[in-house]
Every structure is written in C-alpha cells, then in structure tokens.
Amino acid sequence: MLAQYLLTCFLISSLGLIAAEPVGLGSVTLVNDLKELKRIVKSHNNVLLVFQKKKNSASDWNQILTEVSNQMIGQASIVKVDCSAEKKACKYFKASPSPVQIQHYKDGKFNVNYDRKKSVKSLRSFLEDPTGDVPWDEEPTAESVTHLANQAEMMQLFKRTRVPVLLMFYAPWCGHCKRLKPEYASAAAETKDTVLAAMDVDREENAGIRQAFNITGYPTIIYIKGNEPIPYGGTFTKDGILSWLKNPTPPKAPEPEKDWAEEAPDVKFLTDNNFVTSLAQQSSALVMFYAPWCGHCKAMKPAYQAAAQQLKQLGIPGLLAAVDATKYRKTAEQFKVTGFPSVKYFQNAEYKFDFNERAEDKIVEFMKDPKEPPPPPVEVPWSEEPSEVHHLAHGNFADFLKKKRRTLVMFYAPWCGHCKRAKPEFTKAAAELAASAPKTALAAVDCTSGENSALCQAEGVSGYPTIKHYYFGKRATDYAGGREAAEFVKYMTSEDKVEL
C-alpha cells in the first residue's frame, strides 16, 4: 500500500515530525489605558491591537483570538481596546474601527493592519511571520491546489486519495516558486486525474520532509503513484504540467555542453595572454564577454557566429571575438565587465565604446560602418507624462489615500526594468478605472526621489516594483496579481477584499 510505503520511507517515529504543541493558559487582554498600551507596544516585539468601536464589537473574533493567544504563548501578545471607553488611545493609534480594526506592531513600531481571513489558521500564520507574504493557500486563485501544512496532512492525503499526487515543495521567498504558482494553480483547476498539492517546506517543522525527499532547491516537484516517487520532468507552465502528466517520466539527464569554440569557427576566442596581441593589428573588432552558464549569452551565440560568418563571406573588414569572462577574469575586470553578455568595440586593442545590439543583421550593419551610437534620449519622468496615474510623495501620500475607497500604489525606481515594463499597463488601467470606477485610484511613488525613500521604507518596500493596495489609506496589503492592464482593473473592481 502507498500509505505503508510512505510511512516506512519517512520514518515518522525517528524524525519526530508530529509533536504535540505545548498547552498553555493564554488569554486576550483588555487594556484601555493609553500609557499601558504604549508600554505593551514598546516592550513586546509581536503585538496585535484589536480596536473595537464598542465593547463587544469583536465578539465574532473572540474565539479566534483566544485560540491563537493560547497557541502563541511567549511568541505574541493580543490586546483588545474599547474605543468607546478610551477615545484618547484610539486617537493616538489612529484607529477607526468599523466595527473592528486590527493593527500589528513589530519591535515597538507599527507594521501593518491585519486584513487576512478571519480564521485561527490565518491569524496564527500572520503572527508567525508578520512581515511575510500572504500564504499561498489564502490567495483566491489557489483554491484548486491542495495545500498541506505538515507531514500529518500529507499522510492523510495519501490515505484518502486513489489517484496520483503531484506534490510541489516550495519556499515563500523563492522567486521561481512565485512565478510557477499561478501556472500550477491553473493546471490544478483543469485536471481531475491527479491531485496537485503543495507544501511550504521552508517552515521549521517541515525540516524532516526536506531531508526525506532530499530537497536542496525550490521548487522541487515529485509525482507519486504506487511505490516509486518520480521527479517532475516537464516545463514550469500550465500546459507543460498537463502535458507531462499524460506520460510522467523522470527528466532526461542534461547533455554535456559543447565548447562554444567548436561551434563557432569564425569567432576568434581570446584569453588573458593573447588578448592584446590578437587585437593589436585589428582596426575594427567587436568582443563579446560571456559566461558559459548565462542564458542571454546562449541566446546570442548563434546570431554572433552567423554574423562572423557573414563578415567573412561578404569581405567586410573586422573581427568578431569572444572572451569567457569566468576563465579570463583579468581581462574582464580590466574592461569593467559586470554583466553578461557585454559586447565592446575596439580599434587596435584600444577600447572605444559598448555595443548593445544582439541581432545578426544589426551586428553586420554596424561592422560595415562602425560608429559610436548616439546617447539615449533623456527619459521624461513618469510623473511628467500625462496620465490618470496619481504621483504621490511624502507630503501628500496619506491625505490622498484617505480620500479614495481603494488605491493601488506602485512603489518604483526609474531605472528598474520590471517597473518600466509594468508602467504602460498600469497607466492604461488607470485610464480605464478613472472612467468606470471613480472611488478607486492608481498611484505611484518614486522611491528614489527626495524624502520618498523614508516613505517607502516605512511602507515596507524592499524591491521594485512593490505594489500595495490600500483601503481609505489603511489596511495595506501586497498586490500579488498579474501586471497586465486587465488584471489591475479586475483586481480593483472586485469586491472580495476582506473588510474587518
């Protein structure tokens, strides 16, 4: 039986993964004294303040708060505040409960307003990692995936299901996992012959799972049918997953990579020793600095070789050369190579300028008449482009958000490539929402401008772009949806946001 095999495989007893939680007499404290509230916030590093409009406004939260408090003894403090009895405290903490508002404080400072699901699991998950992303199992698009919290839930799944299981082991911080999640969820929604499950094995209690499955990177996907787990061998797309499930086979061993020099006879390969001597007599030469593992380099290699072949056939003077920057670091460092591929133009071994084209025809055209490209046009700041996007700064950020029921804010840096790609879609969505949903707004904050760096830091921005949703300026939540205009519009016109 599959369950018996897994029980043996995972050595439950020796791993000790299923351990009873300590039971304590936790409690939710009611505090209405402002001085005492300040003391609690400053002296505890994980505090949840539950503001009630009236004394019993949070009655539907009582059981949840009590259970979580019992489970989080020594890890978090939960405090209720009655705003009808102590208006001064609620005013100080800028709380406007209707009828309840829940604020979280970390290390004595305000963190976020709690706006996740009203459940023990969600609240506990939040308090265990109050600065982390919303758990995958709470995302609306992930309902088709069977989410497993620990080994006990995994074993229950294997016992009750009669179809194969595709199990994705992931870590919340993993970028590859984040990109795969929507594809995996879409595939889960379209197949009934296989259960698509997922487990966060970055959690400490799942360390034994990582060991049992020999998980050394994320995501790791295993197909389980019968007694033999099979590593996933398809592509990380919905279609790739569905196609692979029709014939689940282990991934093929990668073929050893060929030396590029063997495939590109018309490209001159240079080293630290022959770089200068090889280029000294060349009045026109392009040199591509590359790394064998670099995907962009691999994509450019065929075009570069084809261009070198054309130069030879057409009698165009000049040389196309290449340097493996991982082997010949001295030369790469001399010419300040910091990314791959880097293509530089030389005359008689003297560096002149960088060349940024990658296509075969562009390379050939350039070598016919090598000229330094003109500097790129001065980029107009996004805030100066006419659009329906509201550009906010430290001085007007809070006041603007208070006036809109819902605002989606993109925190960006002008140099950020991902921001540049998202900008036209964000702008397009703002125009559509301005005409159809006047109570919503799309706004942007340049985190590199003036005092905005402090604002972005206060809002928890650690990368670009960071997109956050605000409800009347409060209850900030991270936006994890797509970056097409239609997806921004759909998100801002939906009514499924949790309103406490």
PDB file of N, CA, C and O in Angstrom, residues 449-489:
ATOM      1  N   SER A 449      13.301  59.454  -5.022  1.00  0.00           N
ATOM      2  CA  SER A 449      13.184  60.905  -5.055  1.00  0.00           C
ATOM      3  C   SER A 449      13.054  61.497  -3.650  1.00  0.00           C
ATOM      4  O   SER A 449      12.121  61.176  -2.899  1.00  0.00           O
ATOM      5  N   GLY A 450      13.984  62.368  -3.286  1.00  0.00           N
ATOM      6  CA  GLY A 450      13.897  63.147  -2.060  1.00  0.00           C
ATOM      7  C   GLY A 450      13.555  62.356  -0.820  1.00  0.00           C
ATOM      8  O   GLY A 450      14.160  61.330  -0.504  1.00  0.00           O
ATOM      9  N   GLU A 451      12.523  62.839  -0.103  1.00  0.00           N
ATOM     10  CA  GLU A 451      12.117  62.215   1.156  1.00  0.00           C
ATOM     11  C   GLU A 451      11.338  60.926   0.946  1.00  0.00           C
ATOM     12  O   GLU A 451      10.990  60.252   1.912  1.00  0.00           O
ATOM     13  N   ASN A 452      11.086  60.578  -0.297  1.00  0.00           N
ATOM     14  CA  ASN A 452      10.290  59.378  -0.560  1.00  0.00           C
ATOM     15  C   ASN A 452      10.973  58.097  -0.102  1.00  0.00           C
ATOM     16  O   ASN A 452      10.317  57.084   0.117  1.00  0.00           O
ATOM     17  N   SER A 453      12.288  58.106   0.015  1.00  0.00           N
ATOM     18  CA  SER A 453      12.978  56.895   0.463  1.00  0.00           C
ATOM     19  C   SER A 453      12.523  56.502   1.865  1.00  0.00           C
ATOM     20  O   SER A 453      12.344  55.320   2.166  1.00  0.00           O
ATOM     21  N   ALA A 454      12.319  57.510   2.734  1.00  0.00           N
ATOM     22  CA  ALA A 454      11.830  57.233   4.089  1.00  0.00           C
ATOM     23  C   ALA A 454      10.391  56.716   4.045  1.00  0.00           C
ATOM     24  O   ALA A 454      10.024  55.800   4.800  1.00  0.00           O
ATOM     25  N   LEU A 455       9.576  57.286   3.151  1.00  0.00           N
ATOM     26  CA  LEU A 455       8.195  56.833   2.995  1.00  0.00           C
ATOM     27  C   LEU A 455       8.161  55.380   2.537  1.00  0.00           C
ATOM     28  O   LEU A 455       7.419  54.557   3.089  1.00  0.00           O
ATOM     29  N   CYS A 456       8.969  55.057   1.542  1.00  0.00           N
ATOM     30  CA  CYS A 456       8.983  53.690   1.015  1.00  0.00           C
ATOM     31  C   CYS A 456       9.471  52.692   2.059  1.00  0.00           C
ATOM     32  O   CYS A 456       8.958  51.583   2.163  1.00  0.00           O
ATOM     33  N   GLN A 457      10.451  53.119   2.843  1.00  0.00           N
ATOM     34  CA  GLN A 457      10.942  52.246   3.908  1.00  0.00           C
ATOM     35  C   GLN A 457       9.856  51.999   4.943  1.00  0.00           C
ATOM     36  O   GLN A 457       9.661  50.870   5.411  1.00  0.00           O
ATOM     37  N   ALA A 458       9.111  53.050   5.288  1.00  0.00           N
ATOM     38  CA  ALA A 458       8.024  52.916   6.263  1.00  0.00           C
ATOM     39  C   ALA A 458       6.911  52.014   5.750  1.00  0.00           C
ATOM     40  O   ALA A 458       6.236  51.327   6.530  1.00  0.00           O
ATOM     41  N   GLU A 459       6.729  51.971   4.424  1.00  0.00           N
ATOM     42  CA  GLU A 459       5.680  51.137   3.836  1.00  0.00           C
ATOM     43  C   GLU A 459       6.170  49.725   3.538  1.00  0.00           C
ATOM     44  O   GLU A 459       5.458  48.931   2.918  1.00  0.00           O
ATOM     45  N   GLY A 460       7.379  49.395   3.957  1.00  0.00           N
ATOM     46  CA  GLY A 460       7.888  48.037   3.814  1.00  0.00           C
ATOM     47  C   GLY A 460       8.361  47.680   2.418  1.00  0.00           C
ATOM     48  O   GLY A 460       8.355  46.509   2.039  1.00  0.00           O
ATOM     49  N   VAL A 461       8.783  48.687   1.644  1.00  0.00           N
ATOM     50  CA  VAL A 461       9.251  48.430   0.278  1.00  0.00           C
ATOM     51  C   VAL A 461      10.704  47.970   0.320  1.00  0.00           C
ATOM     52  O   VAL A 461      11.571  48.675   0.836  1.00  0.00           O
ATOM     53  N   SER A 462      10.972  46.784  -0.219  1.00  0.00           N
ATOM     54  CA  SER A 462      12.332  46.251  -0.216  1.00  0.00           C
ATOM     55  C   SER A 462      12.811  45.891  -1.627  1.00  0.00           C
ATOM     56  O   SER A 462      13.940  45.470  -1.808  1.00  0.00           O
ATOM     57  N   GLY A 463      11.948  46.028  -2.623  1.00  0.00           N
ATOM     58  CA  GLY A 463      12.307  45.739  -4.010  1.00  0.00           C
ATOM     59  C   GLY A 463      11.362  46.469  -4.936  1.00  0.00           C
ATOM     60  O   GLY A 463      10.320  46.985  -4.512  1.00  0.00           O
ATOM     61  N   TYR A 464      11.709  46.539  -6.217  1.00  0.00           N
ATOM     62  CA  TYR A 464      10.911  47.294  -7.189  1.00  0.00           C
ATOM     63  C   TYR A 464      10.462  46.408  -8.346  1.00  0.00           C
ATOM     64  O   TYR A 464      11.235  45.568  -8.799  1.00  0.00           O
ATOM     65  N   PRO A 465       9.235  46.602  -8.850  1.00  0.00           N
ATOM     66  CA  PRO A 465       8.239  47.418  -8.166  1.00  0.00           C
ATOM     67  C   PRO A 465       7.584  46.654  -7.027  1.00  0.00           C
ATOM     68  O   PRO A 465       7.459  45.433  -7.083  1.00  0.00           O
ATOM     69  N   THR A 466       7.206  47.369  -5.983  1.00  0.00           N
ATOM     70  CA  THR A 466       6.343  46.823  -4.936  1.00  0.00           C
ATOM     71  C   THR A 466       4.980  47.485  -5.106  1.00  0.00           C
ATOM     72  O   THR A 466       4.897  48.715  -5.177  1.00  0.00           O
ATOM     73  N   ILE A 467       3.936  46.676  -5.197  1.00  0.00           N
ATOM     74  CA  ILE A 467       2.595  47.222  -5.422  1.00  0.00           C
ATOM     75  C   ILE A 467       1.723  46.866  -4.225  1.00  0.00           C
ATOM     76  O   ILE A 467       1.625  45.699  -3.835  1.00  0.00           O
ATOM     77  N   LYS A 468       1.099  47.869  -3.631  1.00  0.00           N
ATOM     78  CA  LYS A 468       0.289  47.664  -2.436  1.00  0.00           C
ATOM     79  C   LYS A 468      -1.110  48.231  -2.626  1.00  0.00           C
ATOM     80  O   LYS A 468      -1.300  49.230  -3.318  1.00  0.00           O
ATOM     81  N   HIS A 469      -2.068  47.579  -1.973  1.00  0.00           N
ATOM     82  CA  HIS A 469      -3.470  48.004  -2.007  1.00  0.00           C
ATOM     83  C   HIS A 469      -3.840  48.642  -0.672  1.00  0.00           C
ATOM     84  O   HIS A 469      -3.486  48.128   0.391  1.00  0.00           O
ATOM     85  N   TYR A 470      -4.534  49.787  -0.730  1.00  0.00           N
ATOM     86  CA  TYR A 470      -4.956  50.498   0.472  1.00  0.00           C
ATOM     87  C   TYR A 470      -6.470  50.711   0.444  1.00  0.00           C
ATOM     88  O   TYR A 470      -7.054  50.960  -0.619  1.00  0.00           O
ATOM     89  N   TYR A 471      -7.060  50.624   1.627  1.00  0.00           N
ATOM     90  CA  TYR A 471      -8.499  50.861   1.790  1.00  0.00           C
ATOM     91  C   TYR A 471      -8.663  52.106   2.651  1.00  0.00           C
ATOM     92  O   TYR A 471      -8.391  52.084   3.856  1.00  0.00           O
ATOM     93  N   PHE A 472      -9.082  53.227   2.032  1.00  0.00           N
ATOM     94  CA  PHE A 472      -9.144  54.531   2.701  1.00  0.00           C
ATOM     95  C   PHE A 472      -7.828  54.838   3.429  1.00  0.00           C
ATOM     96  O   PHE A 472      -7.819  55.359   4.544  1.00  0.00           O
ATOM     97  N   GLY A 473      -6.727  54.476   2.801  1.00  0.00           N
ATOM     98  CA  GLY A 473      -5.414  54.792   3.356  1.00  0.00           C
ATOM     99  C   GLY A 473      -4.929  53.838   4.418  1.00  0.00           C
ATOM    100  O   GLY A 473      -3.846  54.031   4.976  1.00  0.00           O
ATOM    101  N   LYS A 474      -5.708  52.795   4.690  1.00  0.00           N
ATOM    102  CA  LYS A 474      -5.332  51.864   5.759  1.00  0.00           C
ATOM    103  C   LYS A 474      -5.325  50.442   5.218  1.00  0.00           C
ATOM    104  O   LYS A 474      -5.608  50.187   4.076  1.00  0.00           O
ATOM    105  N   ARG A 475      -5.009  49.517   6.101  1.00  0.00           N
ATOM    106  CA  ARG A 475      -5.011  48.087   5.796  1.00  0.00           C
ATOM    107  C   ARG A 475      -4.224  47.772   4.517  1.00  0.00           C
ATOM    108  O   ARG A 475      -4.734  47.181   3.569  1.00  0.00           O
ATOM    109  N   ALA A 476      -2.966  48.203   4.511  1.00  0.00           N
ATOM    110  CA  ALA A 476      -2.123  47.959   3.338  1.00  0.00           C
ATOM    111  C   ALA A 476      -1.883  46.465   3.142  1.00  0.00           C
ATOM    112  O   ALA A 476      -1.552  45.756   4.084  1.00  0.00           O
ATOM    113  N   THR A 477      -2.085  45.984   1.914  1.00  0.00           N
ATOM    114  CA  THR A 477      -1.808  44.584   1.579  1.00  0.00           C
ATOM    115  C   THR A 477      -1.001  44.541   0.290  1.00  0.00           C
ATOM    116  O   THR A 477      -1.153  45.376  -0.596  1.00  0.00           O
ATOM    117  N   ASP A 478      -0.120  43.564   0.199  1.00  0.00           N
ATOM    118  CA  ASP A 478       0.688  43.414  -1.007  1.00  0.00           C
ATOM    119  C   ASP A 478      -0.155  42.886  -2.159  1.00  0.00           C
ATOM    120  O   ASP A 478      -0.957  41.970  -1.980  1.00  0.00           O
ATOM    121  N   TYR A 479       0.018  43.483  -3.326  1.00  0.00           N
ATOM    122  CA  TYR A 479      -0.643  43.014  -4.539  1.00  0.00           C
ATOM    123  C   TYR A 479       0.234  41.944  -5.171  1.00  0.00           C
ATOM    124  O   TYR A 479       1.421  42.166  -5.421  1.00  0.00           O
ATOM    125  N   ALA A 480      -0.342  40.764  -5.406  1.00  0.00           N
ATOM    126  CA  ALA A 480       0.430  39.648  -5.952  1.00  0.00           C
ATOM    127  C   ALA A 480      -0.131  39.170  -7.289  1.00  0.00           C
ATOM    128  O   ALA A 480       0.180  38.076  -7.740  1.00  0.00           O
ATOM    129  N   GLY A 481      -0.964  39.997  -7.915  1.00  0.00           N
ATOM    130  CA  GLY A 481      -1.579  39.592  -9.174  1.00  0.00           C
ATOM    131  C   GLY A 481      -0.695  39.872 -10.374  1.00  0.00           C
ATOM    132  O   GLY A 481       0.481  40.231 -10.251  1.00  0.00           O
ATOM    133  N   GLY A 482      -1.279  39.718 -11.556  1.00  0.00           N
ATOM    134  CA  GLY A 482      -0.556  39.947 -12.793  1.00  0.00           C
ATOM    135  C   GLY A 482      -0.318  41.418 -13.051  1.00  0.00           C
ATOM    136  O   GLY A 482      -0.872  42.288 -12.362  1.00  0.00           O
ATOM    137  N   ARG A 483       0.491  41.714 -14.066  1.00  0.00           N
ATOM    138  CA  ARG A 483       0.860  43.104 -14.332  1.00  0.00           C
ATOM    139  C   ARG A 483       0.389  43.576 -15.693  1.00  0.00           C
ATOM    140  O   ARG A 483       0.972  44.479 -16.287  1.00  0.00           O
ATOM    141  N   GLU A 484      -0.683  42.949 -16.176  1.00  0.00           N
ATOM    142  CA  GLU A 484      -1.347  43.440 -17.379  1.00  0.00           C
ATOM    143  C   GLU A 484      -2.466  44.401 -16.956  1.00  0.00           C
ATOM    144  O   GLU A 484      -3.005  44.297 -15.845  1.00  0.00           O
ATOM    145  N   ALA A 485      -2.828  45.329 -17.846  1.00  0.00           N
ATOM    146  CA  ALA A 485      -3.842  46.322 -17.519  1.00  0.00           C
ATOM    147  C   ALA A 485      -5.145  45.668 -17.072  1.00  0.00           C
ATOM    148  O   ALA A 485      -5.764  46.081 -16.083  1.00  0.00           O
ATOM    149  N   ALA A 486      -5.570  44.623 -17.802  1.00  0.00           N
ATOM    150  CA  ALA A 486      -6.832  43.954 -17.472  1.00  0.00           C
ATOM    151  C   ALA A 486      -6.798  43.345 -16.080  1.00  0.00           C
ATOM    152  O   ALA A 486      -7.820  43.324 -15.365  1.00  0.00           O
ATOM    153  N   GLU A 487      -5.623  42.872 -15.656  1.00  0.00           N
ATOM    154  CA  GLU A 487      -5.510  42.251 -14.331  1.00  0.00           C
ATOM    155  C   GLU A 487      -5.557  43.305 -13.230  1.00  0.00           C
ATOM    156  O   GLU A 487      -6.144  43.074 -12.166  1.00  0.00           O
ATOM    157  N   PHE A 488      -4.964  44.473 -13.466  1.00  0.00           N
ATOM    158  CA  PHE A 488      -5.073  45.566 -12.497  1.00  0.00           C
ATOM    159  C   PHE A 488      -6.529  46.007 -12.354  1.00  0.00           C
ATOM    160  O   PHE A 488      -7.027  46.224 -11.245  1.00  0.00           O
ATOM    161  N   VAL A 489      -7.215  46.138 -13.484  1.00  0.00           N
ATOM    162  CA  VAL A 489      -8.609  46.587 -13.472  1.00  0.00           C
ATOM    163  C   VAL A 489      -9.497  45.569 -12.762  1.00  0.00           C
ATOM    164  O   VAL A 489     -10.339  45.937 -11.931  1.00  0.00           O
TER     165      VAL A 489
END
